[in-house]
XYZ file of C-alpha atoms in Angstrom:
594
model
C 67.674 -45.889 20.011
C 68.590 -49.113 21.906
C 66.730 -52.299 21.062
C 66.995 -55.427 23.295
C 67.516 -58.878 21.827
C 63.885 -59.850 22.728
C 62.549 -56.690 21.179
C 64.586 -57.290 18.023
C 63.391 -60.810 17.702
C 59.825 -59.603 18.011
C 60.318 -56.871 15.402
C 61.827 -59.425 12.995
C 58.814 -61.673 13.534
C 56.388 -58.796 12.963
C 58.203 -57.742 9.806
C 58.083 -61.273 8.337
C 54.371 -61.564 9.201
C 53.490 -58.299 7.440
C 55.915 -58.186 4.503
C 55.044 -60.139 1.301
C 57.689 -58.630 -0.869
C 60.256 -61.461 -1.491
C 63.250 -59.065 -1.851
C 62.778 -57.227 1.372
C 61.797 -60.379 3.304
C 65.093 -61.883 2.134
C 67.037 -58.792 3.303
C 65.675 -59.199 6.790
C 66.024 -62.946 7.023
C 69.673 -62.690 5.807
C 70.392 -60.055 8.444
C 68.716 -62.132 11.093
C 70.630 -65.279 10.132
C 73.959 -63.485 10.004
C 73.205 -61.817 13.370
C 74.251 -58.195 12.696
C 72.065 -56.857 15.512
C 73.134 -53.187 14.976
C 71.990 -53.164 11.406
C 68.725 -54.964 12.229
C 68.080 -52.467 15.128
C 68.573 -49.551 12.767
C 66.295 -51.032 10.148
C 63.500 -52.203 12.463
C 63.889 -50.282 15.714
C 62.465 -47.004 14.451
C 59.928 -45.901 11.846
C 60.502 -43.744 8.781
C 58.974 -40.421 9.855
C 55.888 -39.101 8.107
C 55.928 -35.294 7.975
C 54.933 -32.378 5.838
C 57.153 -33.734 3.134
C 55.367 -37.119 3.493
C 58.036 -39.892 3.295
C 61.454 -39.864 1.793
C 64.415 -42.080 2.330
C 66.598 -45.000 1.239
C 64.883 -47.979 -0.380
C 65.678 -50.984 1.729
C 63.944 -53.521 4.052
C 62.840 -52.327 7.474
C 60.425 -49.966 9.147
C 62.929 -47.078 8.887
C 63.241 -47.295 5.122
C 61.243 -46.785 1.938
C 59.767 -50.115 0.799
C 56.450 -51.761 -0.181
C 55.390 -52.344 3.445
C 55.984 -48.749 4.692
C 54.190 -47.416 1.566
C 51.203 -49.622 2.333
C 51.216 -48.421 5.934
C 51.399 -44.775 4.925
C 48.551 -45.274 2.412
C 46.317 -47.097 4.903
C 46.868 -44.241 7.369
C 46.179 -41.560 4.777
C 43.090 -43.421 3.528
C 41.690 -43.767 7.074
C 42.398 -40.061 7.735
C 40.350 -39.073 4.647
C 37.531 -41.507 5.316
C 37.206 -40.675 8.983
C 38.191 -37.015 9.230
C 36.950 -35.740 5.906
C 34.128 -38.195 4.877
C 32.324 -35.441 2.862
C 35.085 -35.405 0.285
C 36.219 -39.022 0.357
C 34.013 -39.805 -2.623
C 35.958 -37.303 -4.690
C 38.840 -39.685 -4.950
C 42.604 -39.548 -4.789
C 45.108 -38.881 -7.634
C 48.224 -41.062 -7.502
C 51.213 -40.494 -9.812
C 54.756 -41.803 -9.834
C 58.136 -41.033 -11.458
C 60.601 -43.442 -13.094
C 62.602 -44.442 -10.114
C 63.038 -48.044 -9.061
C 59.860 -49.353 -7.409
C 57.851 -46.109 -8.041
C 55.214 -47.831 -10.200
C 54.875 -50.693 -7.666
C 54.603 -48.281 -4.700
C 51.908 -46.326 -6.503
C 49.837 -49.455 -7.187
C 50.188 -50.665 -3.629
C 49.154 -47.205 -2.415
C 46.010 -47.402 -4.514
C 44.934 -50.600 -2.815
C 44.490 -48.834 0.496
C 42.118 -46.214 -0.793
C 40.108 -48.674 -2.873
C 39.731 -50.817 0.266
C 37.834 -47.969 1.851
C 35.821 -47.268 -1.342
C 37.710 -44.145 -2.017
C 38.130 -43.747 -5.812
C 41.611 -43.620 -7.204
C 42.771 -41.805 -10.307
C 45.891 -43.853 -10.851
C 48.308 -42.485 -13.487
C 49.220 -45.511 -15.506
C 52.338 -43.921 -16.932
C 55.385 -42.205 -15.461
C 54.540 -38.673 -14.563
C 56.078 -35.300 -13.794
C 55.366 -34.153 -10.258
C 53.355 -30.977 -11.192
C 50.792 -33.177 -12.956
C 49.586 -34.506 -9.532
C 48.658 -31.194 -7.864
C 47.299 -30.058 -11.188
C 45.250 -33.252 -11.428
C 43.927 -32.757 -7.830
C 42.571 -29.395 -8.760
C 41.362 -30.327 -12.298
C 39.561 -33.557 -11.081
C 38.439 -31.855 -7.903
C 39.928 -34.759 -5.887
C 40.146 -35.026 -2.189
C 43.920 -35.546 -2.175
C 46.925 -36.615 -4.233
C 49.960 -38.758 -3.817
C 53.196 -38.532 -5.861
C 55.731 -41.298 -5.500
C 59.042 -39.623 -6.119
C 62.296 -38.691 -4.355
C 62.661 -35.679 -6.582
C 66.420 -34.963 -6.950
C 67.658 -37.443 -4.339
C 70.275 -40.145 -5.173
C 69.151 -43.323 -7.072
C 68.791 -45.435 -3.969
C 66.033 -43.156 -2.543
C 62.339 -42.846 -3.048
C 59.543 -40.879 -1.469
C 55.808 -40.279 -1.011
C 54.534 -36.742 -1.366
C 50.947 -35.888 -0.202
C 48.636 -33.116 -1.432
C 45.257 -32.125 -0.059
C 42.057 -31.126 -1.855
C 43.375 -27.537 -2.406
C 46.182 -28.919 -4.605
C 48.855 -27.855 -2.141
C 51.209 -30.086 -0.090
C 49.858 -31.034 3.301
C 51.096 -28.883 6.210
C 50.941 -28.939 9.975
C 48.876 -30.022 11.887
C 47.517 -32.308 9.195
C 50.790 -34.217 8.898
C 50.671 -35.086 12.590
C 47.039 -36.229 12.313
C 47.952 -38.437 9.339
C 50.953 -39.820 11.125
C 48.687 -40.826 13.982
C 46.363 -42.617 11.617
C 49.363 -44.475 10.142
C 50.371 -45.686 13.626
C 46.880 -46.995 14.131
C 46.833 -48.933 10.839
C 50.237 -50.597 10.567
C 49.040 -54.195 9.877
C 48.383 -54.642 6.160
C 44.676 -54.914 5.423
C 43.206 -57.845 3.475
C 44.102 -57.619 -0.221
C 46.780 -54.996 0.532
C 49.394 -56.949 -1.533
C 47.138 -58.089 -4.349
C 47.116 -56.759 -7.884
C 43.862 -54.812 -8.132
C 41.500 -55.367 -11.009
C 39.814 -52.496 -12.669
C 36.478 -51.566 -11.040
C 34.386 -48.504 -10.228
C 36.972 -47.364 -7.640
C 40.190 -47.916 -9.605
C 40.528 -45.645 -12.595
C 43.714 -45.964 -14.693
C 42.722 -43.970 -17.788
C 43.203 -40.503 -16.241
C 46.792 -39.782 -17.184
C 46.441 -38.886 -20.853
C 43.348 -36.716 -20.166
C 45.030 -34.780 -17.338
C 48.239 -34.443 -19.332
C 46.401 -32.964 -22.253
C 44.585 -30.465 -19.972
C 47.868 -29.614 -18.274
C 49.627 -29.048 -21.575
C 46.714 -26.878 -22.786
C 46.788 -24.840 -19.584
C 50.585 -24.255 -19.785
C 50.278 -23.406 -23.535
C 47.542 -20.917 -22.964
C 49.162 -19.316 -19.927
C 52.491 -18.969 -21.709
C 51.001 -17.401 -24.822
C 48.697 -15.162 -22.772
C 51.804 -13.417 -21.331
C 52.822 -11.737 -24.591
C 50.862 -10.043 -27.371
C 52.639 -11.975 -30.068
C 54.264 -15.367 -29.440
C 57.790 -15.759 -30.783
C 60.023 -18.764 -30.320
C 63.142 -18.506 -28.134
C 66.693 -18.795 -29.286
C 68.027 -22.352 -29.893
C 68.839 -24.222 -26.691
C 69.929 -27.547 -25.249
C 67.608 -29.419 -22.966
C 68.266 -32.032 -20.252
C 65.832 -33.717 -17.812
C 68.821 -35.328 -15.982
C 67.532 -38.887 -16.699
C 64.175 -38.032 -15.329
C 60.550 -37.809 -16.504
C 60.737 -34.174 -17.834
C 61.893 -35.630 -21.137
C 58.492 -37.382 -21.525
C 56.587 -34.048 -21.403
C 58.655 -30.958 -22.103
C 59.936 -31.658 -25.624
C 56.492 -32.445 -26.884
C 55.081 -29.338 -25.189
C 57.745 -27.250 -26.936
C 56.874 -28.697 -30.285
C 53.195 -28.029 -29.754
C 54.093 -24.423 -29.274
C 56.213 -24.150 -32.357
C 59.516 -24.488 -30.565
C 61.564 -26.899 -32.659
C 65.172 -25.611 -32.548
C 66.458 -27.376 -29.437
C 68.725 -30.316 -28.804
C 67.966 -32.847 -26.043
C 71.051 -34.288 -24.309
C 70.906 -37.806 -25.831
C 72.613 -39.502 -22.902
C 70.110 -38.028 -20.369
C 66.808 -37.483 -22.204
C 65.252 -40.844 -21.419
C 64.299 -41.826 -17.909
C 67.022 -43.966 -16.184
C 66.666 -44.691 -12.438
C 70.431 -45.279 -12.114
C 71.222 -41.553 -13.140
C 74.468 -42.925 -14.766
C 75.969 -39.651 -15.968
C 75.653 -37.496 -12.842
C 76.992 -37.875 -9.315
C 73.787 -36.357 -7.923
C 70.732 -35.813 -10.154
C 70.191 -32.308 -8.830
C 70.757 -29.348 -11.072
C 72.007 -27.316 -8.110
C 74.962 -29.702 -7.650
C 78.290 -28.797 -9.186
C 78.782 -30.718 -12.401
C 75.167 -31.674 -12.892
C 74.910 -29.550 -16.027
C 78.338 -30.351 -17.400
C 77.090 -32.783 -20.103
C 74.389 -30.288 -21.225
C 76.890 -27.539 -21.555
C 79.307 -29.769 -23.474
C 76.433 -30.670 -25.801
C 75.632 -26.949 -26.189
C 79.261 -26.189 -27.086
C 79.282 -28.935 -29.682
C 75.953 -27.755 -31.153
C 76.955 -24.081 -30.888
C 74.034 -23.207 -28.733
C 74.330 -20.588 -25.985
C 71.446 -21.616 -23.671
C 70.841 -24.636 -21.544
C 67.395 -25.563 -20.015
C 67.255 -28.266 -17.322
C 64.841 -30.036 -15.039
C 65.465 -32.226 -12.067
C 64.316 -35.895 -12.291
C 60.630 -35.261 -11.392
C 60.565 -31.903 -13.292
C 59.291 -29.811 -10.396
C 62.487 -27.727 -10.438
C 63.908 -25.753 -13.353
C 67.493 -24.627 -13.995
C 69.170 -22.663 -16.800
C 72.663 -21.671 -17.950
C 73.771 -19.144 -20.467
C 77.064 -18.717 -22.338
C 78.609 -15.370 -21.447
C 81.885 -14.241 -22.952
C 82.747 -17.841 -23.920
C 82.138 -19.302 -20.485
C 78.999 -20.700 -18.933
C 77.081 -18.753 -16.317
C 74.718 -21.039 -14.289
C 71.819 -19.014 -12.899
C 70.981 -19.566 -9.226
C 67.432 -20.182 -8.062
C 67.278 -16.540 -6.852
C 68.511 -15.256 -10.187
C 65.787 -17.187 -12.093
C 63.198 -16.182 -9.517
C 63.743 -12.482 -9.935
C 64.050 -12.850 -13.746
C 60.760 -14.655 -14.001
C 59.152 -12.164 -11.589
C 60.444 -9.252 -13.643
C 58.942 -10.703 -16.821
C 55.632 -11.344 -15.204
C 55.650 -7.734 -13.858
C 56.427 -6.399 -17.295
C 53.826 -8.159 -19.286
C 50.802 -8.317 -17.020
C 48.502 -5.440 -16.210
C 48.555 -5.736 -12.445
C 45.859 -4.480 -10.243
C 46.333 -3.296 -6.749
C 45.215 -6.673 -5.339
C 48.045 -8.678 -6.947
C 50.392 -10.634 -4.646
C 53.677 -12.539 -4.932
C 55.592 -14.406 -2.313
C 58.851 -16.230 -1.552
C 60.437 -17.985 1.381
C 62.554 -16.486 4.079
C 65.684 -18.233 2.771
C 65.254 -16.689 -0.731
C 66.398 -13.327 -2.013
C 64.965 -10.102 -0.549
C 65.106 -8.662 -4.062
C 61.537 -9.854 -4.896
C 60.090 -7.783 -2.088
C 61.907 -4.663 -3.399
C 60.564 -5.350 -6.972
C 57.053 -5.956 -5.734
C 56.946 -2.801 -3.567
C 58.228 -0.703 -6.480
C 55.248 -1.964 -8.542
C 52.714 -1.525 -5.769
C 52.306 -5.305 -5.468
C 51.617 -7.044 -2.240
C 54.575 -9.162 -1.072
C 54.349 -11.995 1.405
C 57.165 -13.904 3.182
C 56.754 -17.533 3.998
C 58.613 -20.273 5.844
C 60.786 -22.620 3.846
C 59.074 -24.944 1.375
C 56.114 -25.032 -1.036
C 53.981 -26.699 1.697
C 53.921 -23.178 3.078
C 53.850 -21.101 -0.122
C 51.139 -23.257 -1.730
C 48.810 -23.019 1.279
C 49.551 -19.292 1.856
C 48.794 -18.644 -1.870
C 45.486 -20.412 -1.413
C 44.697 -18.211 1.602
C 45.802 -15.018 -0.172
C 43.510 -15.842 -3.091
C 40.525 -14.766 -0.992
C 41.790 -11.145 -1.399
C 44.500 -11.179 -4.040
C 45.333 -12.409 -7.465
C 48.474 -14.502 -6.668
C 50.726 -14.227 -9.606
C 53.999 -16.010 -8.670
C 56.025 -17.549 -5.945
C 59.490 -18.982 -5.751
C 62.176 -20.409 -3.551
C 65.981 -20.315 -4.006
C 66.207 -24.081 -4.492
C 65.082 -23.757 -8.125
C 61.396 -23.951 -7.307
C 58.831 -21.731 -9.007
C 55.053 -21.744 -8.628
C 52.416 -20.277 -11.026
C 49.035 -20.552 -9.255
C 47.189 -20.195 -12.539
C 48.560 -23.733 -13.294
C 49.064 -25.479 -9.889
C 49.897 -24.677 -6.275
C 53.255 -26.360 -6.085
C 56.630 -25.868 -7.754
C 56.432 -26.519 -11.445
C 59.543 -26.778 -13.534
C 57.699 -27.328 -16.837
C 55.699 -24.058 -16.633
C 58.765 -22.176 -15.323
C 60.834 -23.250 -18.312
C 58.133 -22.211 -20.784
C 57.768 -18.748 -19.132
C 61.607 -18.319 -19.062
C 61.830 -19.114 -22.787
C 59.063 -16.586 -23.455
C 60.941 -14.052 -21.465
C 64.130 -14.806 -23.311
C 62.364 -14.157 -26.664
C 60.953 -10.846 -25.422
C 64.298 -9.654 -23.993
C 66.126 -10.687 -27.106
C 63.863 -8.352 -29.110
C 65.136 -5.569 -26.788
C 68.741 -6.527 -27.375
C 69.012 -8.273 -24.015
C 69.841 -11.847 -22.819
C 68.756 -13.330 -19.512
C 72.183 -12.532 -18.134
C 72.223 -8.864 -19.235
C 68.598 -8.509 -18.059
C 69.741 -9.736 -14.621
C 72.587 -7.128 -14.578
C 70.030 -4.376 -15.249
C 67.884 -5.557 -12.387
C 70.919 -5.417 -10.107
C 71.584 -1.858 -11.291
C 68.044 -0.881 -10.449
C 67.514 -2.782 -7.149
C 71.043 -3.240 -5.807
C 73.523 -6.042 -6.281
C 72.309 -9.058 -4.450
C 75.024 -11.543 -3.805
C 74.244 -14.870 -2.165
C 76.295 -17.711 -0.674
C 74.234 -20.819 0.114
C 75.920 -23.921 1.603
C 75.672 -26.420 4.328
C 77.520 -27.974 7.234
C 77.308 -31.770 7.381
C 76.126 -32.867 10.839
C 77.089 -36.293 12.225
C 73.845 -36.546 14.225
C 70.602 -34.729 15.235
C 72.093 -34.341 18.759
C 75.049 -32.323 17.334
C 72.635 -30.093 15.380
C 70.491 -29.502 18.523
C 73.626 -28.729 20.599
C 74.781 -26.188 18.013
C 71.503 -24.303 18.000
C 71.275 -24.544 21.808
C 74.729 -23.102 22.269
C 73.975 -20.246 19.866
C 70.786 -19.384 21.812
C 72.578 -19.560 25.112
C 75.401 -17.362 23.909
C 75.721 -13.620 24.289
C 75.061 -12.781 20.713
C 71.474 -11.728 20.902
C 72.053 -9.341 23.793
C 75.452 -8.017 22.735
C 74.215 -7.649 19.167
C 77.492 -8.637 17.616
C 78.712 -11.518 15.489
C 82.344 -11.172 14.725
C 82.817 -7.776 13.106
C 79.127 -7.545 12.222
C 76.512 -5.595 14.163
C 73.308 -7.590 14.655
C 70.329 -5.464 13.662
C 67.562 -8.019 14.103
C 67.333 -11.534 15.505
C 64.499 -13.970 14.661
C 64.178 -17.474 16.042
C 61.395 -19.476 14.391
C 61.926 -22.418 16.761
C 61.572 -20.452 20.043
C 59.191 -17.862 18.539
C 61.170 -14.665 19.021
C 61.580 -11.650 16.763
C 63.516 -8.573 18.017
C 61.810 -6.279 15.486
C 58.139 -6.822 16.354
C 56.422 -4.875 19.203
C 55.657 -8.017 21.223
C 58.812 -9.882 20.095
C 56.641 -12.555 18.409
C 57.359 -13.479 14.800
C 54.576 -12.924 12.157
C 55.471 -16.254 10.599
C 54.213 -19.512 12.092
C 56.473 -20.932 14.848
C 57.807 -24.448 14.253
C 59.173 -25.928 17.450
C 59.983 -29.169 15.674
C 62.607 -27.506 13.532
C 65.780 -25.414 14.029
C 65.790 -22.026 12.263
C 67.527 -18.707 13.038
C 67.503 -15.636 10.836
C 69.799 -12.662 11.535
C 69.960 -9.266 9.858
C 73.442 -7.658 10.026
C 74.950 -4.410 8.933
C 76.640 -4.134 5.522
C 73.318 -5.196 3.986
C 73.696 -8.800 5.077
C 70.997 -11.166 6.335
C 71.316 -14.965 6.735
C 69.305 -17.992 7.852
C 70.709 -21.046 9.581
C 68.423 -23.990 9.667
C 68.509 -27.700 10.229
C 67.433 -29.755 7.169
C 64.332 -31.787 7.539
C 65.358 -34.483 5.063
C 69.235 -34.617 5.224
C 71.952 -34.617 7.922
C 72.810 -31.053 7.266
C 72.651 -27.628 8.758
C 72.010 -25.253 5.878
C 73.129 -21.643 5.706
C 71.671 -19.088 3.247
C 73.532 -15.725 3.198
C 72.577 -12.677 1.128
C 74.243 -9.289 0.952
C 72.914 -6.282 -0.931
C 75.491 -3.705 -1.960
C 76.192 -1.125 -4.591
C 78.687 -3.377 -6.374
C 79.353 -7.012 -7.024
C 82.687 -6.846 -5.110
C 81.146 -5.374 -2.006
C 78.388 -8.056 -2.048
C 80.950 -10.901 -2.411
C 83.097 -9.552 0.503
C 80.056 -9.086 2.696
C 78.650 -12.662 2.311
C 82.140 -14.288 2.513
C 82.807 -12.374 5.736
C 79.464 -13.415 7.165
C 80.192 -17.091 6.391
C 83.502 -16.836 8.190
C 81.848 -15.224 11.195
C 79.291 -18.036 11.511
C 82.086 -20.666 10.966
C 84.528 -19.230 13.434
C 82.187 -18.013 16.139
C 79.598 -20.737 16.110
C 80.313 -23.899 14.166
C 83.945 -24.464 15.158
C 83.493 -23.756 18.873
C 80.121 -25.420 19.357
C 80.036 -28.211 16.758
C 83.664 -29.009 15.776
C 82.572 -32.451 14.344
C 80.588 -30.749 11.595
C 82.328 -30.792 8.193
C 82.040 -28.269 5.387
C 83.307 -27.540 1.918
C 86.646 -25.603 1.672
C 85.575 -24.074 -1.661
C 82.245 -22.196 -1.764
C 80.873 -20.592 -4.885
C 78.868 -17.321 -4.544
C 75.921 -16.554 -6.790
C 78.084 -14.616 -9.298
C 80.496 -17.560 -9.734
C 83.238 -16.245 -7.470
C 84.789 -19.179 -5.548
C 85.389 -18.386 -1.896
C 88.134 -20.580 -0.344
C 88.114 -21.399 3.321
C 91.659 -21.943 4.396
């Protein structure tokens, strides 16, 4: 985007008229006075995009970043949307929570001002909260909507603004577009937008402890209802990775009689700097190192972890004196298998996962006579699909490979706290059968086939490069020739263009999203993969799965598929994209790209 000098001067003036935060005003005036026009243009020349993930980005001054002003603008737009488009529920109020990141508490309080200004009641959590407590609170309080201020597992300099609607699920299209339009129409801060609100009939700050107690009771009851006799799990080490999980999970464990666990002392308290990890994401290599070192020192063979806002759950088990870190797919099928084992399912039970997650859940569900539903990527889809399915089915479980697990009996979003409790219950049950989570996983592979995955990404220098890559793939001969390297293409699905070679009318059954880039191919050798542009990061992500009769066959198949994509698509069509030279498969095998 090119911004002229006159336009830039006008944008600076507008920013300084609207922004009353001294720190971000100073950032803009310093940039103006030192005359770095490129930086100013990037900060002010475009707006941070509001989408189905709400807002997420770097905290800094400017319309393109997360800051007090852009949070006020988003909140004013959301408040106007609720008041004008859904006046019948506006009086039900909005739940607002926040994590422990820098500025999260301030952003939450500024957000509350917008709703109160339109006489929409606000249930403002006065304490740092785990993310699942907001969708749970929306349902429990029967609110019109919910806002969670969090950047989940992003780096320390980021923050975000996640929106839920009255059904307790994340907003989805076309609602995001409608809210974005309302934001554009309400950019100038309203009177009192920057003021510290006093308690009145519209601002309620005493809801947190009440909702937390109800949430803990619900998780406690749901967990204990899954087994005839509750028994504690084996001793374990716990880390919330400097996030808010440590404010909730240890107390929940103790309330259920789980006392033999060791928190990672360096990581158990919230710290917005995340000082002991390069990235506060349990999926990242090295994120669980300190927890595993603590477990070695404490002679414990199990690690339980949450990401910083506790909506994701991770686990590792010591196997033959070395640590095995479960992938999101591993944990998803383990949790599903436990739920299938302990619940008396009726024919109207349903489970679901996303198209980038393992196909093993579908096999398991069909074997039990349970309805399986595939969804697009993200819990914005799975939460809303679950709500729709509930008209005909008892929806028991949903998951996505990125360590996200949903239990609709608790809430309609990913919930790392509940997932950890169910996993610990499963561990106790399997231990009584002479199994561990790892050996249980191997038994599932023996029954349903060895599912090996290789999930990674190519770093894209720009959205234009990403678009050119997908355009070149679509314009190539691959779909008609039905070949990709040495693989035969059995099925081709394009969720951007709306094409599926398997259906009678060549239209996909999943919703088409022309605003994203997403291709899924089914190949021979039991391989299928999805290539998609990330909606929040400068990445093109690839999710490869192969199902074979042995681990070795699965490893070879997914590694060969990655090389085919790399050599036939990425290198010829997007040579500026970068990628890791060492890629781990789901079984821990490291695949080196020379």
